[in-house]
Coordinates of C-alpha atoms and ligand atoms in Angstrom, one line a residue:
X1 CA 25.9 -102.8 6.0
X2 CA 23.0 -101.7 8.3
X3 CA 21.1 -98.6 7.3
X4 CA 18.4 -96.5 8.7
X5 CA 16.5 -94.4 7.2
X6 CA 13.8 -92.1 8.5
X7 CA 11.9 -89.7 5.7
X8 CA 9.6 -86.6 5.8
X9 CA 7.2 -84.7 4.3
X10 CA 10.0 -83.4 1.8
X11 CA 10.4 -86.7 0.2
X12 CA 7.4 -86.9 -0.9
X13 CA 7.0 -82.5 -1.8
X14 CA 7.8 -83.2 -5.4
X15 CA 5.3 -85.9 -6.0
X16 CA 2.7 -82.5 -5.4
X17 CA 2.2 -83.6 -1.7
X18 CA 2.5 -80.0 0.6
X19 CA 4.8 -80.3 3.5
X20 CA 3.9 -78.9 6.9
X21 CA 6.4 -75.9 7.7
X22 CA 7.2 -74.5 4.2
X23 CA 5.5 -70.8 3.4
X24 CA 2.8 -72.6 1.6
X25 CA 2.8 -75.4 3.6
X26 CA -0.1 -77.5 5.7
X27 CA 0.1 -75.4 8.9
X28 CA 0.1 -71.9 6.6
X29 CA -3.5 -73.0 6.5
X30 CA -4.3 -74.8 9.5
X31 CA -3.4 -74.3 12.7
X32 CA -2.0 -77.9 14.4
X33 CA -4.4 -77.2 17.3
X34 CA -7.0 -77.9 15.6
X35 CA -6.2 -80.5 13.0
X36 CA -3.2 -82.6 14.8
X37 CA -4.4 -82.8 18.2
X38 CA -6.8 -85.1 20.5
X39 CA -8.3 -82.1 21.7
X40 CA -8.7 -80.6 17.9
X41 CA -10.5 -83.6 17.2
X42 CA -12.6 -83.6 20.1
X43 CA -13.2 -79.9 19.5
X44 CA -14.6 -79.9 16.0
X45 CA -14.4 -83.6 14.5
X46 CA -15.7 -82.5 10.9
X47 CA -13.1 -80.1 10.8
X48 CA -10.3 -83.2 11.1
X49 CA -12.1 -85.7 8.7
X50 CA -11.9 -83.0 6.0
X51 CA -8.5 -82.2 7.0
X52 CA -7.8 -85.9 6.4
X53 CA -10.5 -86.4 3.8
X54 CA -8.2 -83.8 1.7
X55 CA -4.8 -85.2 2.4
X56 CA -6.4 -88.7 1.4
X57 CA -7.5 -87.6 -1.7
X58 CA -4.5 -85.6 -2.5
X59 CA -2.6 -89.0 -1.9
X60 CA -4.0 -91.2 -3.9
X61 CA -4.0 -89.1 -6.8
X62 CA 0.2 -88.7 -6.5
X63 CA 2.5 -91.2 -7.8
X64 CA 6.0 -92.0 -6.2
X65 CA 8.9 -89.9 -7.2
X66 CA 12.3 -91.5 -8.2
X67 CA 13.5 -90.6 -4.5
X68 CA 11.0 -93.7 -2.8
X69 CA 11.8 -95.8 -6.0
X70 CA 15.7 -95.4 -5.1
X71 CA 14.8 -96.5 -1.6
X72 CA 13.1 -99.3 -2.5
X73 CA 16.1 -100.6 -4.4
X74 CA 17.6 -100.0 -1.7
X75 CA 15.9 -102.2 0.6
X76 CA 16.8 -105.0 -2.4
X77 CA 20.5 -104.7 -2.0
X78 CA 21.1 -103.9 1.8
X79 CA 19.5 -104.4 5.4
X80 CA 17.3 -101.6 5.6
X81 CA 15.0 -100.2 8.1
X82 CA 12.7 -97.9 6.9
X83 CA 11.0 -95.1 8.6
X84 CA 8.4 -92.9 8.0
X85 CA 6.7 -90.0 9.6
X86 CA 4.6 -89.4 6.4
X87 CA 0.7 -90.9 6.3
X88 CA 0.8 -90.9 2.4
X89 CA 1.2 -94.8 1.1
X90 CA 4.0 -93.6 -1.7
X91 CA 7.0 -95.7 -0.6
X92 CA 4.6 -98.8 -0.3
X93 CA 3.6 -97.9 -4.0
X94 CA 7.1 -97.5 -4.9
X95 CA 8.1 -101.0 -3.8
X96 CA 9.3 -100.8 -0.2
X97 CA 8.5 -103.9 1.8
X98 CA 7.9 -103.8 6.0
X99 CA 7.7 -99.3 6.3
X100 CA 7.3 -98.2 9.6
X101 CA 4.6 -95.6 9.6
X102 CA 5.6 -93.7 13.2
X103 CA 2.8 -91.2 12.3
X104 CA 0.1 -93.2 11.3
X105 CA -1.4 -93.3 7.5
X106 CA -3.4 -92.2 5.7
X107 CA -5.2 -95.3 4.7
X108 CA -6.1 -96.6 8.4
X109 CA -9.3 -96.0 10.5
X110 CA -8.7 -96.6 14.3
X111 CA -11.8 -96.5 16.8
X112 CA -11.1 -94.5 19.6
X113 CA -13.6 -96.4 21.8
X114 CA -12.4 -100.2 21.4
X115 CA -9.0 -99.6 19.8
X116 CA -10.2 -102.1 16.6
X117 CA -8.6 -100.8 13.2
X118 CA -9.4 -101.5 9.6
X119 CA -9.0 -100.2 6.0
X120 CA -10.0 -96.2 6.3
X121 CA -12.5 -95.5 3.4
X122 CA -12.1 -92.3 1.2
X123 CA -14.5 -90.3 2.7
X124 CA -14.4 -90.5 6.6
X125 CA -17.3 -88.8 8.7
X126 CA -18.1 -88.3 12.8
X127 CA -20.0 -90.6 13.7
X128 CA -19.2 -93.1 11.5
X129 CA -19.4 -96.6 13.6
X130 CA -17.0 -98.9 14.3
X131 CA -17.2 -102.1 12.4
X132 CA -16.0 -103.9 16.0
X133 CA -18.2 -102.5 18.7
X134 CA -20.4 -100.4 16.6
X135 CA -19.6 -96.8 18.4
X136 CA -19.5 -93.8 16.4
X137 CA -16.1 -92.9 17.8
X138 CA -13.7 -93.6 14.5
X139 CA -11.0 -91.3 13.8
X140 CA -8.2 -91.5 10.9
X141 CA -5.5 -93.4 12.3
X142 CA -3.0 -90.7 12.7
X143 CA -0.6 -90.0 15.3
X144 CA -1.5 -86.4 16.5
X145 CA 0.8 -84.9 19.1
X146 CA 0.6 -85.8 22.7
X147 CA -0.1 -89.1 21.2
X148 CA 2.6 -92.8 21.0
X149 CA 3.7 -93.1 17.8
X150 CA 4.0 -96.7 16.6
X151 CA 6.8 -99.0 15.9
X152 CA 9.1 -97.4 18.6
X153 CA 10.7 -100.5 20.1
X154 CA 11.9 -102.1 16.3
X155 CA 12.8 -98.2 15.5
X156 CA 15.2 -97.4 18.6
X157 CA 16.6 -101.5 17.8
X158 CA 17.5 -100.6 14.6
X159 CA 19.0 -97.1 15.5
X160 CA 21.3 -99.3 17.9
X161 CA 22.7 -101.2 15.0
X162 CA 22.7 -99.4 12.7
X163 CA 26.3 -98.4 10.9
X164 CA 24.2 -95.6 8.4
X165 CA 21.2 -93.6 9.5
X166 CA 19.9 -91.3 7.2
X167 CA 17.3 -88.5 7.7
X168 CA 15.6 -87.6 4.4
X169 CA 13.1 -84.4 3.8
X170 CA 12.5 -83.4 7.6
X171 CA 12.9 -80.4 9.3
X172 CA 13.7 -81.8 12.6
X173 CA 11.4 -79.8 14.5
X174 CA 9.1 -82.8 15.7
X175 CA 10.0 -85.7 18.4
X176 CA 10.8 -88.4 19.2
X177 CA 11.9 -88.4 15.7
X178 CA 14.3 -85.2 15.9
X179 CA 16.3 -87.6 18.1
X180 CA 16.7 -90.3 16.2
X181 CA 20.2 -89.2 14.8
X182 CA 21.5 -88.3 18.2
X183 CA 20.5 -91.6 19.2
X184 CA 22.4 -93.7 16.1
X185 CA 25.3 -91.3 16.1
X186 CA 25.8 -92.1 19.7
X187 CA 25.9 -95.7 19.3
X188 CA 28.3 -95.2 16.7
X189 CA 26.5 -95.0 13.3
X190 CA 27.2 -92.3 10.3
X191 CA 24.7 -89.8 10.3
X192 CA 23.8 -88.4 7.3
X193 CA 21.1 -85.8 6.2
X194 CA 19.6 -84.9 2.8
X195 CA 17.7 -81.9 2.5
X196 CA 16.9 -78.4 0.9
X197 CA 18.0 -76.8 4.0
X198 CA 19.9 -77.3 7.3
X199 CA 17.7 -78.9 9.3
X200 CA 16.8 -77.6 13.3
X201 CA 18.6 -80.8 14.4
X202 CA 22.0 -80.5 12.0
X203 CA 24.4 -80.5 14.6
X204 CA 23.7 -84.1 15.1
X205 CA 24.4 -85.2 11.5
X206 CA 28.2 -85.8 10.3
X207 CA 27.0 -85.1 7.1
X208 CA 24.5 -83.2 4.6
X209 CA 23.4 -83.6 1.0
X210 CA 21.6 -80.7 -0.4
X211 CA 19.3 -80.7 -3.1
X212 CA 15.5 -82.0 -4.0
X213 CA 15.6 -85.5 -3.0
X214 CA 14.5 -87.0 -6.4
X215 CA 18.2 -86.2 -7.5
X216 CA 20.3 -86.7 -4.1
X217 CA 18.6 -90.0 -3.3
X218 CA 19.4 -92.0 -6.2
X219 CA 22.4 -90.7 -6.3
X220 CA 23.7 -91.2 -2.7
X221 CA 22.0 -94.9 -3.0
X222 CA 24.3 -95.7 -6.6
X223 CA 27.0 -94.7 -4.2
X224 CA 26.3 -97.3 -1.5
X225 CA 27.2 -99.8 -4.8
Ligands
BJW1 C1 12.8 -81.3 0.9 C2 12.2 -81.1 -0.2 C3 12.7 -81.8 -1.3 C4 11.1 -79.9 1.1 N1 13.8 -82.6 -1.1 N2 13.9 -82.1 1.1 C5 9.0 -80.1 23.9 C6 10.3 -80.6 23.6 C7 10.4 -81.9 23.0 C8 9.2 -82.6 22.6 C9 8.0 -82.0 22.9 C10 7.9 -80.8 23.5 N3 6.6 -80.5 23.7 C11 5.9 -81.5 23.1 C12 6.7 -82.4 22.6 C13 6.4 -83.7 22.0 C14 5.8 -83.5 20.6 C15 6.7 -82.6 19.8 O1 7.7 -83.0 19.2 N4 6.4 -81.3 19.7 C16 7.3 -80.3 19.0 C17 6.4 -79.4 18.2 C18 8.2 -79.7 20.0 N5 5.7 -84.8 19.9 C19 4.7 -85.6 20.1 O2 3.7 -85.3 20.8 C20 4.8 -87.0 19.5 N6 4.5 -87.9 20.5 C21 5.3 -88.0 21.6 O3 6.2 -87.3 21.9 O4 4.9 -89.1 22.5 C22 5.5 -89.2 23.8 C23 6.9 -89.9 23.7 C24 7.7 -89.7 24.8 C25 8.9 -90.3 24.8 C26 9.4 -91.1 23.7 C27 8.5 -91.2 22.7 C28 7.3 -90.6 22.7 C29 3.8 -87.2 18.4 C30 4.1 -86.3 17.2 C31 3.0 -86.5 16.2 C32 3.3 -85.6 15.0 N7 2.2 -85.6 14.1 C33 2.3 -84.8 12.9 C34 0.8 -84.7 12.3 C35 0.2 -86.0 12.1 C36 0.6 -86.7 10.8 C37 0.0 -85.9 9.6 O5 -1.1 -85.3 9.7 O6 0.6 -86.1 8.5 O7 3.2 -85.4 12.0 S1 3.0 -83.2 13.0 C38 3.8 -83.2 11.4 O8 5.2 -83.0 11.7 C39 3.6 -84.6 10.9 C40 4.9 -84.9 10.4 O9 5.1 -86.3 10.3 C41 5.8 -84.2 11.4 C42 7.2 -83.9 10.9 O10 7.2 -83.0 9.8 P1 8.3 -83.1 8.6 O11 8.1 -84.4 7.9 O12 9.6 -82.9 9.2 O13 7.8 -82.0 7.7 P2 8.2 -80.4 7.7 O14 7.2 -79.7 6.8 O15 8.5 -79.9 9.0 O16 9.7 -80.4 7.0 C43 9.8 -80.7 5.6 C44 11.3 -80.8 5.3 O17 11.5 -81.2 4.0 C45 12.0 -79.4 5.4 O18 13.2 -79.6 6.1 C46 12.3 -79.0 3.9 O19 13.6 -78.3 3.8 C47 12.4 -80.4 3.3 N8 12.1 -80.5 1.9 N9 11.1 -80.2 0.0 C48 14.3 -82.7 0.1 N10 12.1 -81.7 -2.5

């Protein structure tokens, strides 16, 4: 069987990483403007590395919950494709080989001048230059909006063909991503959805699991067998 997966923020809430749209969430306290835009960065640089200076921190110091470890035994028993909009490295940690990070991480420095990217380090400042070229143009290597996000062409592939897709932990709010299932279920996959809450795009599901992931993730992948 060929499964899809794509996750949000919400897998990775109860390993203490905030989410974006929640009452307490990221965007409570920053407006997306500022922090998730070309124009934010261009605006006020500082204010983005510590933005991302945070999240990094906050990252590294959280551990995978048993909803990426399920995934990752996952990937050991079917043909997976998994998808992530998160910048955090938990899956990785948790064992998942070849993640498609639509979004960006966490973990990646991109030069906006020359396009070279390499490993980010903790603490990221303007002006830092570019090991490449040398121009203090580096950014974190995020996809903000108005921006590509990577990996599309193995991503829509794998919708295509795909008899399961799965959306876990996202609020559907944010594209292309909020299509994916519209895309699968219209070339003929299951659509399922696992989440606290309907999401803006469940109309598209067949299906929806609702709980914390950490409990309805292992248990829907036991039930793949
Ligand atoms: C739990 C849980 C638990 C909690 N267990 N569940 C008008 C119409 C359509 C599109 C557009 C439009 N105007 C502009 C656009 C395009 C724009 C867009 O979508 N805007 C919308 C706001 C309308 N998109 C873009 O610009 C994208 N690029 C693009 O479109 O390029 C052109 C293109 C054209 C054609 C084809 C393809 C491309 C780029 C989007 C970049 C998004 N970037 C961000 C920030 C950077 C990353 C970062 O800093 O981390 O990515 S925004 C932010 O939202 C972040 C996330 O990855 C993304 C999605 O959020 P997510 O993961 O869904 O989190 P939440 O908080 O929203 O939801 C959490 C969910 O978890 C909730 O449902 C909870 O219930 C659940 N949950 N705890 C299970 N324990």
């Amino acid at each position: 069987m060929r499964i899809a997966v794509l996750t949000g923020a919400g897998i990775s809430a109860e390993s203490g990483l905030a989410t974006f749209r929640a009452v307490d969430g990221l965007w409570e306290s920053h407006r997306i403007e500022d922090v998730a835009t070309p124009e934010g960065f261009a605006a006020d640089p500082a204010l983005v590395h510590r933005f991302y200076n945070m999240r990094r921190a906050n990252a590294a110091a959280a551990r995978p919950n048993a909803a990426h470890l399920a995934l990752a035994d996952l990937a050991r028993r079917h043909d997976l494709t998994l998808v992530t909009q998160n910048v955090d490295d938990l899956h990785e940690r948790a064992g998942s080989p070849a993640v498609i990070h639509m979004h960006g991480t966490l973990n990646g420095a991109l030069c906006a001048a020359c396009g070279h990217r390499w490993a980010a380090p903790a603490v990221m400042a303007p002006g830092d230059p570019c090991p490449a070229c040398a121009r203090p143009a580096t950014r974190p290597d995020i996809v903000w909006f108005g921006e590509m996000p990577y990996g599309l062409d193995r991503i829509w592939e794998a919708l295509e063909t795909a008899d399961l897709f799965a959306a876990i932990g996202t609020s559907g709010n944010v594209y292309p991503a909020a299509g994916f299932a519209q895309h699968a279920r219209r070339r003929g996959a299951e659509c399922l959805e696992l989440n606290l809450e309907a999401s803006a795009n469940a109309r598209d599901f067949h299906r929806r699991i609702v709980g914390p992931a950490s409990r309805t993730v292992p248990e829907w992948v036991a039930s793949l067998g």
